[in-house]
Coordinates of N, CA and C in Angstrom, one line a residue:
X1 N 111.7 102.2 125.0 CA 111.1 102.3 123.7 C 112.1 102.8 122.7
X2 N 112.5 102.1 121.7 CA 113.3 102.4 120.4 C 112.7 103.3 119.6
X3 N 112.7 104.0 118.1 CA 112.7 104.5 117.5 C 111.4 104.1 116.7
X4 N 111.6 102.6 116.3 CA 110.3 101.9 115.4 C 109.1 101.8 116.3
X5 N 109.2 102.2 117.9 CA 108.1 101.6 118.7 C 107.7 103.4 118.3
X6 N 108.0 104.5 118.8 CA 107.9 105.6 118.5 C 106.9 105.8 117.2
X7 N 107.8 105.5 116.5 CA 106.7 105.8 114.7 C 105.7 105.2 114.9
X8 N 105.5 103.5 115.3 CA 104.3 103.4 115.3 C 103.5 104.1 116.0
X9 N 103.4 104.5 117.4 CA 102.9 105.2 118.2 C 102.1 106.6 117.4
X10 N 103.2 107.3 116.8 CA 102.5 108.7 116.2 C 101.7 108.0 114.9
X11 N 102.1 106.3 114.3 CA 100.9 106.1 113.0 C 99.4 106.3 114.1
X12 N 99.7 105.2 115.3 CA 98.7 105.5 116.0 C 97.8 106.2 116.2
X13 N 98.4 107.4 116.2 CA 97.6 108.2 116.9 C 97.2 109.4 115.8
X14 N 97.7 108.8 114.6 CA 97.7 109.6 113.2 C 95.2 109.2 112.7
X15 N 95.6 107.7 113.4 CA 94.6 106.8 112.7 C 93.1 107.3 113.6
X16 N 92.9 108.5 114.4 CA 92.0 109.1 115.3 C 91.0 109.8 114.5
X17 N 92.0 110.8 113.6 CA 91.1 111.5 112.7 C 90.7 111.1 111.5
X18 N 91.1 109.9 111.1 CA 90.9 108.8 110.0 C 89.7 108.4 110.6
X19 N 89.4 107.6 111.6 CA 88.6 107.0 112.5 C 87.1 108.2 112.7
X20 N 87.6 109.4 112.7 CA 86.1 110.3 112.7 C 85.5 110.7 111.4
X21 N 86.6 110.9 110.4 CA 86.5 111.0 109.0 C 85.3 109.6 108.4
X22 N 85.9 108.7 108.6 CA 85.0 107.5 108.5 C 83.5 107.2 109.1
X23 N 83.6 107.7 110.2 CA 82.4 107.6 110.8 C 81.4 108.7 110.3
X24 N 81.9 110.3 110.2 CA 81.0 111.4 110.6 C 81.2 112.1 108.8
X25 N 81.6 112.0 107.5 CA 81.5 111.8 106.6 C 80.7 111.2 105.3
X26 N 80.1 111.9 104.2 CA 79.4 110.6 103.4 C 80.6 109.7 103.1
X27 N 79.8 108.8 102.2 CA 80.3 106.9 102.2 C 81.9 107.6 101.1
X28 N 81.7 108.3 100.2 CA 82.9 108.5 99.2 C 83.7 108.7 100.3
X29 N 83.6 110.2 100.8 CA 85.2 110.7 101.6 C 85.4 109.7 102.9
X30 N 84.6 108.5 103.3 CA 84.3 107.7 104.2 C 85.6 107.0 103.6
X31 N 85.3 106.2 102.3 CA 85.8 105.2 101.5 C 87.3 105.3 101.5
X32 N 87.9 106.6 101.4 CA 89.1 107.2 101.1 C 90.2 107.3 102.5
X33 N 89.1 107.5 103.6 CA 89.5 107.4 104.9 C 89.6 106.0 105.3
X34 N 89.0 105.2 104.9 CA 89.2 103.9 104.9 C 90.4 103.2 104.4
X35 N 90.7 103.6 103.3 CA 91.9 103.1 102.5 C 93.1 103.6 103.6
X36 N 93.2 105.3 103.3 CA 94.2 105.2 104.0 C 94.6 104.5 105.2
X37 N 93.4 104.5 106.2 CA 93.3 104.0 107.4 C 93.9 102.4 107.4
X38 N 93.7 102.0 106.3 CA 94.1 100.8 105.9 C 95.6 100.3 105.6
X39 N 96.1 101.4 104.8 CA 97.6 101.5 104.7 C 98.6 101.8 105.7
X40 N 97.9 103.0 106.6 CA 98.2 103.0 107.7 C 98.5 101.8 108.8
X41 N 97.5 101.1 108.9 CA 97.8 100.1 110.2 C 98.7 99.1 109.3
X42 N 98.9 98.7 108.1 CA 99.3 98.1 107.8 C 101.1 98.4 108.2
X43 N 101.8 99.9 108.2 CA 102.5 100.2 107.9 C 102.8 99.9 110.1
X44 N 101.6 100.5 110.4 CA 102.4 100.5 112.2 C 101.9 98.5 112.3
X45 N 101.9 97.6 111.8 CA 102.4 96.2 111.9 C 103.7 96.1 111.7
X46 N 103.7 96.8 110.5 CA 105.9 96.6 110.1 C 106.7 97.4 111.1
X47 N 106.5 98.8 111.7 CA 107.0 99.2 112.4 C 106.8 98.4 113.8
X48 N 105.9 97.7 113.9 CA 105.8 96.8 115.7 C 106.9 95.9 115.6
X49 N 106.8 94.8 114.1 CA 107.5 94.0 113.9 C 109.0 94.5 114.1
X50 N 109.4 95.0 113.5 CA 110.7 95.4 113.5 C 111.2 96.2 115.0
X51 N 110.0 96.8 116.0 CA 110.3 97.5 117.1 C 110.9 95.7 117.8
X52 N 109.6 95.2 118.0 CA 109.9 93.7 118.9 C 110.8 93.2 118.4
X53 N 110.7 92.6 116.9 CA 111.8 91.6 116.2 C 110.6 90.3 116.3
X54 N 109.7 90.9 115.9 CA 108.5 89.9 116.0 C 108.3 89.4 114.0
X55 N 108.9 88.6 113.8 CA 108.3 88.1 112.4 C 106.8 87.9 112.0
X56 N 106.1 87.1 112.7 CA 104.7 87.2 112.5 C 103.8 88.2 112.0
X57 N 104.0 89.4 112.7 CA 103.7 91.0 112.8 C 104.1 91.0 110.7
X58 N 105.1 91.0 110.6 CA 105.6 91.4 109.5 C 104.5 90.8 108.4
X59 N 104.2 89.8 108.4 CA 103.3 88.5 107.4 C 102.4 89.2 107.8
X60 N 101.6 89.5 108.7 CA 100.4 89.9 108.9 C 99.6 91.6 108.4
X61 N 101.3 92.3 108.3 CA 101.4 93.5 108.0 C 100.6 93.3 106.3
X62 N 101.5 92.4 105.7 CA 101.5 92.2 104.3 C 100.0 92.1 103.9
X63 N 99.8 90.7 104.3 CA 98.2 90.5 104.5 C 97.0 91.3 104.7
X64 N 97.2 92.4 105.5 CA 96.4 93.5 105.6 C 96.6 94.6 104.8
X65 N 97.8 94.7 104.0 CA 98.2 95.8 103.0 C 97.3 94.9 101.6
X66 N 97.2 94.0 101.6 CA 96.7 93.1 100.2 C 95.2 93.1 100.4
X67 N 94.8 93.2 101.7 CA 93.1 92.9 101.6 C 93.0 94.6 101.7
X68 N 93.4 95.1 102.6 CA 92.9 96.8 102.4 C 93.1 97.1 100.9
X69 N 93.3 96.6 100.5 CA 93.2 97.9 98.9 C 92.4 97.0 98.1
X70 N 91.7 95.5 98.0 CA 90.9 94.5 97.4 C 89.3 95.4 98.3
X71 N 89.2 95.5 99.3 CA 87.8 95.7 100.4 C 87.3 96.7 99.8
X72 N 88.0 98.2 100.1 CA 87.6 99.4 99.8 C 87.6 99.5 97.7
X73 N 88.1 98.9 97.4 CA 87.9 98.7 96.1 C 85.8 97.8 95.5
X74 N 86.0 96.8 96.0 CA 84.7 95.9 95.9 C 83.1 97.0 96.6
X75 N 83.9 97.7 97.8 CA 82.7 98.6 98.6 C 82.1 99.9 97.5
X76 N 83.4 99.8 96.7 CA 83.2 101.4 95.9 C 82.3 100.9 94.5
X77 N 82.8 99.2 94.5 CA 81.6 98.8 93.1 C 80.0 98.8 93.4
X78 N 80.1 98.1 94.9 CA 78.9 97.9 95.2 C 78.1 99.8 95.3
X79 N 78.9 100.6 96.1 CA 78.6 101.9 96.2 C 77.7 102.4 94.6
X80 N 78.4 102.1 94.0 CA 78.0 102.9 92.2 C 76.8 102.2 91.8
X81 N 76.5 100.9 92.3 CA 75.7 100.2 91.8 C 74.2 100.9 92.2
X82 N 74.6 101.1 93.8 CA 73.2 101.9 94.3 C 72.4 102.5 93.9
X83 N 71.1 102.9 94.4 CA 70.3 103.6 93.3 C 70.6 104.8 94.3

């Protein structure tokens, strides 16, 4: 195990209490745990990528850093609209 396999491991295991924040929370501090949760996995894809030397990983990292911040954005319009 290298260095990059490591960090992602601790993003891993960073993403547990994100994970109950989300669930056991209302929808706002839900929303916030969501984002981050979102930046997070994005960030342990680039750390995989670069652990393996896997390119794919990397594109895919990207892709999930561009839709996590568009999702929790559209959830928070729908959120205000509610009655």
């Amino acid at each position: 195990m290298n260095e990059w396999l490591a960090a992602a491991l601790v993003l891993l295991v960073a993403m547990v209490p994100l994970g109950v924040v989300c669930v056991r929370s209302p929808a706002v501090e839900g929303l916030v745990a969501l984002q981050v949760g979102g930046s997070n996995a994005a960030l342990i894809l680039l750390l995989l990528a670069e652990g393996i030397q896997r390119q794919p990983f990397a594109d895919l990292a990207l892709i999930l850093a561009a839709t996590s911040f568009i999702g929790p954005l559209a959830f928070a319009y729908f959120l205000e609209r509610a009655p």
